[in-house]
Amino acid sequence: MDCIFCKITKGEIPATFVAESEHAVAFNDISPRQPVHVLVVPRAHYTDVAELAVSDAAVLADVIQLGVRVAELTSTGSFRLQFNTGAEAGQTVFHAHAHITSKTPRA
Ligand code: AMP
Ligand code: ZN
């Protein structure tokens, strides 16, 4: 399977990592739409958050907990945690991931 996020989680192509946990990694989005824009990606492949939610609740919880930690590490204010799910919702990479975005980067 030719999945760009599987390659990043395995270290086969580079990314700027921000944090990691047992089941997930966090790295900067290559094309940021906000001053803080980090992706939180489970190490295992799931097509989207819907598949992740029915497959492994522990991994889903780990992704969300890592997302909150990333927000605390990278931002001083409010943040969004967003899962685009399906092409019509804007999903372009079909390996589940959360976007952490914020307007207030930590200096
Ligand atoms: P989505 O549109 O919700 O599927 O989000 C996919 C995100 O992955 C987009 O915001 C892209 O900018 C980002 N992206 C694609 N390729 C890479 C990459 N090699 N490294 C980091 N982020 C990437
Ligand atoms: Zn994958």
Coordinates of N, CA, C and O and ligand atoms in Angstrom, one line a residue:
M1 N 0.8 -1.2 0.0 CA 0.0 0.0 0.0 C 0.9 1.2 0.0 O 1.8 1.3 0.8
D2 N 0.5 2.2 -0.9 CA 1.4 3.4 -1.0 C 0.7 4.5 -0.2 O 0.0 5.3 -0.8
C3 N 1.1 4.6 1.1 CA 0.4 5.5 2.0 C 1.5 6.5 2.5 O 2.4 6.0 3.2
I4 N 1.4 7.8 2.3 CA 2.4 8.7 2.7 C 2.5 8.8 4.2 O 3.7 8.9 4.7
F5 N 1.4 8.7 4.9 CA 1.5 8.8 6.4 C 2.1 7.5 7.0 O 2.8 7.6 8.0
C6 N 1.9 6.4 6.4 CA 2.6 5.1 6.8 C 4.1 5.3 6.7 O 4.9 5.0 7.5
K7 N 4.5 5.9 5.5 CA 5.9 6.1 5.3 C 6.5 7.1 6.3 O 7.6 6.9 6.8
I8 N 5.8 8.2 6.7 CA 6.3 9.1 7.7 C 6.4 8.5 9.0 O 7.4 8.6 9.7
T9 N 5.3 7.7 9.4 CA 5.4 7.1 10.8 C 6.5 6.1 10.9 O 7.0 5.9 12.0
K10 N 6.9 5.5 9.8 CA 8.0 4.5 9.8 C 9.3 5.2 9.6 O 10.4 4.5 9.6
G11 N 9.4 6.5 9.4 CA 10.6 7.2 9.2 C 11.2 7.0 7.8 O 12.4 7.3 7.5
E12 N 10.4 6.6 6.8 CA 10.9 6.4 5.4 C 10.9 7.6 4.6 O 11.7 7.7 3.7
I13 N 10.1 8.6 5.0 CA 10.2 10.0 4.4 C 10.2 11.0 5.6 O 9.6 10.7 6.6
P14 N 10.8 12.1 5.4 CA 11.0 13.0 6.5 C 9.8 13.8 6.9 O 8.9 14.1 6.0
A15 N 9.8 14.2 8.1 CA 8.8 15.2 8.6 C 9.4 15.9 9.8 O 10.3 15.4 10.4
T16 N 8.8 17.0 10.2 CA 9.3 17.7 11.4 C 8.4 17.3 12.6 O 7.3 17.7 12.8
F17 N 8.9 16.3 13.4 CA 8.1 15.7 14.5 C 8.1 16.7 15.6 O 9.1 17.4 16.0
V18 N 6.9 16.7 16.3 CA 6.7 17.6 17.4 C 6.5 16.8 18.7 O 7.0 17.3 19.8
A19 N 6.0 15.7 18.6 CA 5.8 14.8 19.8 C 5.4 13.4 19.4 O 5.1 13.2 18.2
E20 N 5.4 12.5 20.3 CA 5.0 11.1 19.9 C 4.5 10.4 21.2 O 4.7 10.9 22.3
S21 N 3.8 9.3 21.0 CA 3.2 8.6 22.1 C 3.3 7.1 21.6 O 3.8 6.8 20.6
E22 N 2.8 6.2 22.5 CA 2.8 4.8 22.2 C 2.2 4.5 20.8 O 2.8 3.7 20.0
H23 N 1.1 5.1 20.5 CA 0.3 4.7 19.3 C 0.3 5.7 18.2 O -0.3 5.5 17.2
A24 N 0.9 6.9 18.5 CA 0.7 8.0 17.5 C 2.0 8.9 17.4 O 2.8 8.9 18.4
V25 N 2.1 9.6 16.3 CA 3.1 10.6 16.2 C 2.5 11.9 15.7 O 1.4 11.9 15.1
A26 N 3.2 13.0 16.0 CA 2.7 14.3 15.6 C 3.8 15.1 14.9 O 5.0 15.1 15.3
F27 N 3.5 15.6 13.7 CA 4.4 16.4 12.9 C 3.8 17.6 12.3 O 2.5 17.6 12.1
N28 N 4.6 18.6 11.9 CA 4.1 19.8 11.3 C 3.4 19.5 9.9 O 4.0 18.7 9.1
D29 N 2.3 20.1 9.6 CA 1.7 20.0 8.3 C 2.6 20.7 7.3 O 3.2 21.7 7.6
I30 N 2.8 20.0 6.2 CA 3.7 20.6 5.1 C 3.2 21.8 4.5 O 4.0 22.6 3.9
S31 N 1.9 22.1 4.6 CA 1.3 23.2 4.0 C 0.4 23.9 5.0 O -0.9 23.8 4.9
P32 N 1.0 24.6 6.1 CA 0.2 25.1 7.2 C -0.9 26.1 6.8 O -0.6 27.0 6.0
R33 N -2.1 26.0 7.3 CA -3.1 27.0 7.1 C -3.4 27.9 8.3 O -4.2 28.8 8.2
Q34 N -2.7 27.6 9.4 CA -2.7 28.5 10.6 C -1.3 28.6 11.1 O -0.4 27.8 10.7
P35 N -1.0 29.6 12.0 CA 0.3 29.7 12.5 C 0.8 28.4 13.2 O 2.0 28.1 13.2
V36 N -0.1 27.7 13.9 CA 0.2 26.3 14.4 C -0.7 25.4 13.6 O -1.9 25.6 13.4
H37 N 0.0 24.4 12.9 CA -0.8 23.4 12.2 C 0.0 22.1 12.2 O 1.0 21.9 11.5
V38 N -0.4 21.2 13.1 CA 0.2 19.9 13.4 C -0.7 18.8 13.1 O -1.9 18.9 13.3
L39 N -0.2 17.7 12.5 CA -1.0 16.5 12.3 C -0.7 15.5 13.3 O 0.5 15.2 13.6
V40 N -1.7 14.8 13.9 CA -1.5 13.7 14.8 C -2.0 12.4 14.1 O -3.2 12.4 13.7
V41 N -1.1 11.5 14.0 CA -1.3 10.3 13.1 C -1.1 9.0 13.9 O 0.0 8.8 14.4
P42 N -2.0 8.1 13.9 CA -1.8 6.8 14.5 C -0.7 6.1 13.7 O -0.6 6.2 12.5
R43 N 0.2 5.3 14.5 CA 1.2 4.6 13.8 C 0.7 3.5 12.9 O 1.3 3.2 11.9
A44 N -0.5 2.9 13.3 CA -1.1 1.9 12.4 C -2.0 2.5 11.4 O -2.5 3.7 11.6
H45 N -2.2 1.9 10.3 CA -3.0 2.4 9.2 C -4.5 2.2 9.5 O -5.0 1.0 9.6
Y46 N -5.3 3.3 9.5 CA -6.8 3.3 9.5 C -7.2 4.3 8.4 O -6.6 5.4 8.4
T47 N -8.2 4.0 7.6 CA -8.5 4.9 6.5 C -8.9 6.3 7.0 O -8.6 7.3 6.4
D48 N -9.7 6.3 8.1 CA -10.2 7.6 8.6 C -10.6 7.4 10.1 O -10.5 6.3 10.6
V49 N -11.1 8.5 10.7 CA -11.4 8.4 12.1 C -12.6 7.5 12.4 O -12.6 6.8 13.5
A50 N -13.5 7.3 11.4 CA -14.6 6.4 11.6 C -14.1 5.0 11.7 O -14.6 4.2 12.6
E51 N -13.2 4.6 10.8 CA -12.7 3.2 10.9 C -11.9 3.1 12.2 O -12.0 2.0 12.9
L52 N -11.1 4.1 12.6 CA -10.3 4.0 13.8 C -11.2 3.8 15.0 O -11.0 3.0 15.9
A53 N -12.3 4.6 15.1 CA -13.2 4.6 16.2 C -13.9 3.2 16.5 O -14.0 2.8 17.6
V54 N -14.2 2.5 15.4 CA -14.8 1.2 15.6 C -13.7 0.1 15.7 O -14.1 -1.0 16.2
S55 N -12.5 0.4 15.4 CA -11.4 -0.6 15.4 C -10.7 -0.7 16.7 O -10.4 -1.8 17.2
D56 N -10.3 0.5 17.3 CA -9.4 0.5 18.4 C -9.6 1.8 19.3 O -9.0 2.8 19.0
A57 N -10.4 1.7 20.3 CA -10.7 2.9 21.1 C -9.5 3.4 21.9 O -9.4 4.6 22.1
A58 N -8.6 2.4 22.2 CA -7.4 2.9 22.9 C -6.5 3.7 22.0 O -5.9 4.7 22.5
V59 N -6.4 3.4 20.8 CA -5.6 4.1 19.8 C -6.2 5.5 19.6 O -5.6 6.5 19.5
L60 N -7.6 5.5 19.4 CA -8.3 6.8 19.3 C -8.0 7.7 20.5 O -7.8 8.9 20.3
A61 N -8.1 7.2 21.7 CA -7.9 8.0 22.9 C -6.5 8.5 22.9 O -6.2 9.7 23.2
D62 N -5.5 7.7 22.5 CA -4.1 8.1 22.4 C -3.9 9.2 21.4 O -3.2 10.2 21.7
V63 N -4.6 9.1 20.3 CA -4.5 10.2 19.3 C -5.0 11.5 19.8 O -4.4 12.6 19.7
I64 N -6.1 11.5 20.5 CA -6.7 12.7 21.0 C -5.9 13.3 22.2 O -5.6 14.5 22.3
Q65 N -5.4 12.4 23.1 CA -4.5 12.8 24.2 C -3.3 13.5 23.6 O -2.8 14.5 24.2
L66 N -2.7 12.9 22.6 CA -1.5 13.4 22.0 C -1.8 14.8 21.4 O -1.0 15.7 21.5
G67 N -2.9 14.9 20.7 CA -3.4 16.2 20.2 C -3.5 17.3 21.2 O -3.0 18.4 21.0
V68 N -4.0 17.0 22.3 CA -4.1 18.0 23.4 C -2.7 18.3 23.9 O -2.5 19.5 24.1
R69 N -1.9 17.4 24.0 CA -0.5 17.7 24.5 C 0.2 18.5 23.4 O 0.9 19.5 23.8
V70 N 0.0 18.2 22.2 CA 0.6 19.1 21.1 C 0.1 20.5 21.2 O 0.9 21.4 21.1
A71 N -1.2 20.6 21.4 CA -1.7 22.0 21.5 C -1.1 22.8 22.7 O -0.7 23.9 22.6
E72 N -0.9 22.1 23.8 CA -0.2 22.7 25.0 C 1.2 23.1 24.7 O 1.7 24.1 25.1
L73 N 1.9 22.2 23.9 CA 3.3 22.4 23.6 C 3.5 23.6 22.6 O 4.5 24.3 22.6
T74 N 2.6 23.7 21.6 CA 2.8 24.6 20.5 C 2.1 25.9 20.5 O 2.4 26.8 19.8
S75 N 1.0 26.0 21.4 CA 0.1 27.1 21.3 C -0.1 27.6 22.7 O -0.1 26.9 23.7
T76 N -0.4 28.9 22.8 CA -0.8 29.5 24.1 C -2.3 29.7 24.3 O -2.7 30.2 25.4
G77 N -3.0 29.5 23.3 CA -4.4 29.9 23.4 C -5.4 28.8 22.9 O -5.1 27.6 23.1
S78 N -6.5 29.2 22.3 CA -7.5 28.3 21.8 C -6.9 27.4 20.7 O -6.1 27.9 19.9
F79 N -7.5 26.3 20.5 CA -7.1 25.4 19.4 C -8.2 24.6 18.8 O -9.3 24.5 19.5
R80 N -8.1 24.2 17.6 CA -9.0 23.2 17.0 C -8.4 21.9 16.9 O -7.2 21.7 16.6
L81 N -9.2 20.8 17.1 CA -8.8 19.4 16.8 C -9.8 18.9 15.8 O -11.0 18.8 16.2
Q82 N -9.4 18.6 14.6 CA -10.3 18.4 13.5 C -9.9 17.1 12.7 O -8.8 16.9 12.4
F83 N -10.9 16.2 12.5 CA -10.7 15.1 11.6 C -11.6 15.2 10.4 O -12.8 15.1 10.4
N84 N -11.0 15.5 9.2 CA -11.7 15.5 8.0 C -12.0 14.1 7.6 O -11.0 13.2 7.6
T85 N -13.2 13.7 7.3 CA -13.6 12.3 7.1 C -14.4 12.2 5.8 O -15.5 12.6 5.8
G86 N -13.7 11.7 4.8 CA -14.3 11.5 3.5 C -13.9 12.7 2.6 O -13.7 13.8 3.0
A87 N -13.8 12.4 1.3 CA -13.4 13.4 0.3 C -14.2 14.6 0.3 O -13.7 15.7 0.2
E88 N -15.5 14.5 0.4 CA -16.4 15.7 0.4 C -16.2 16.6 1.6 O -16.5 17.8 1.5
A89 N -15.6 16.0 2.7 CA -15.3 16.9 3.9 C -13.9 17.4 3.8 O -13.4 18.0 4.7
G90 N -13.2 17.1 2.7 CA -11.9 17.7 2.5 C -10.7 16.7 2.8 O -9.6 17.2 2.8
Q91 N -11.0 15.5 3.1 CA -10.0 14.5 3.4 C -9.2 14.2 2.1 O -9.8 13.9 1.1
T92 N -7.9 14.4 2.1 CA -7.0 14.1 1.0 C -6.0 13.0 1.2 O -5.5 12.4 0.2
V93 N -5.7 12.7 2.5 CA -4.8 11.6 2.8 C -5.6 10.6 3.6 O -6.2 10.9 4.7
F94 N -5.7 9.4 3.0 CA -6.6 8.4 3.6 C -5.9 7.5 4.6 O -6.0 6.2 4.5
H95 N -5.3 8.1 5.5 CA -4.7 7.5 6.7 C -5.2 8.4 7.8 O -4.9 9.6 7.8
A96 N -6.0 7.9 8.8 CA -6.6 8.7 9.8 C -5.6 9.7 10.4 O -4.5 9.4 10.7
H97 N -6.1 11.0 10.6 CA -5.2 12.0 11.2 C -6.1 13.1 11.8 O -7.1 13.4 11.2
A98 N -5.6 13.7 12.9 CA -6.2 14.9 13.5 C -5.4 16.1 13.1 O -4.1 16.0 13.2
H99 N -6.0 17.2 12.7 CA -5.4 18.5 12.6 C -5.5 19.2 13.9 O -6.6 19.4 14.4
I100 N -4.3 19.7 14.4 CA -4.3 20.6 15.5 C -4.0 22.0 14.9 O -2.9 22.1 14.4
T101 N -4.9 23.0 15.0 CA -4.6 24.3 14.5 C -4.9 25.4 15.6 O -5.7 25.2 16.4
S102 N -4.0 26.4 15.5 CA -4.2 27.5 16.5 C -3.6 28.8 15.9 O -2.7 28.8 15.1
K103 N -4.2 29.9 16.3 CA -3.7 31.2 15.9 C -2.6 31.8 16.8 O -2.0 32.8 16.5
T104 N -2.3 31.1 17.9 CA -1.4 31.7 18.9 C -0.2 30.7 19.2 O -0.3 30.0 20.2
P105 N 0.8 30.8 18.3 CA 2.0 29.9 18.6 C 2.7 30.3 19.9 O 2.7 31.5 20.3
R106 N 3.2 29.3 20.6 CA 4.1 29.5 21.8 C 5.4 30.0 21.3 O 6.0 29.4 20.4
A107 N 6.0 31.0 21.8 CA 7.2 31.6 21.3 C 8.4 30.7 21.5 O 8.4 29.9 22.5
Ligands
AMP1 P1 -6.7 16.2 4.9 O1 -6.9 17.1 3.8 O2 -7.6 16.4 6.1 O3 -6.6 14.7 4.5 O4 -5.2 16.5 5.5 C1 -4.0 16.1 4.9 C2 -3.0 17.0 5.3 O5 -1.7 16.4 5.1 C3 -3.0 18.3 4.5 O6 -3.1 19.4 5.4 C4 -1.6 18.4 3.8 O7 -1.0 19.6 3.8 C5 -0.8 17.4 4.7 N1 0.3 16.7 4.1 C6 0.4 16.1 2.9 N2 1.6 15.5 2.7 C7 2.3 15.8 3.8 C8 3.7 15.6 4.2 N3 4.5 14.9 3.4 N4 4.1 16.0 5.4 C9 3.3 16.7 6.2 N5 2.0 17.0 5.9 C10 1.5 16.6 4.7
ZN2 ZN -1.2 4.6 6.1

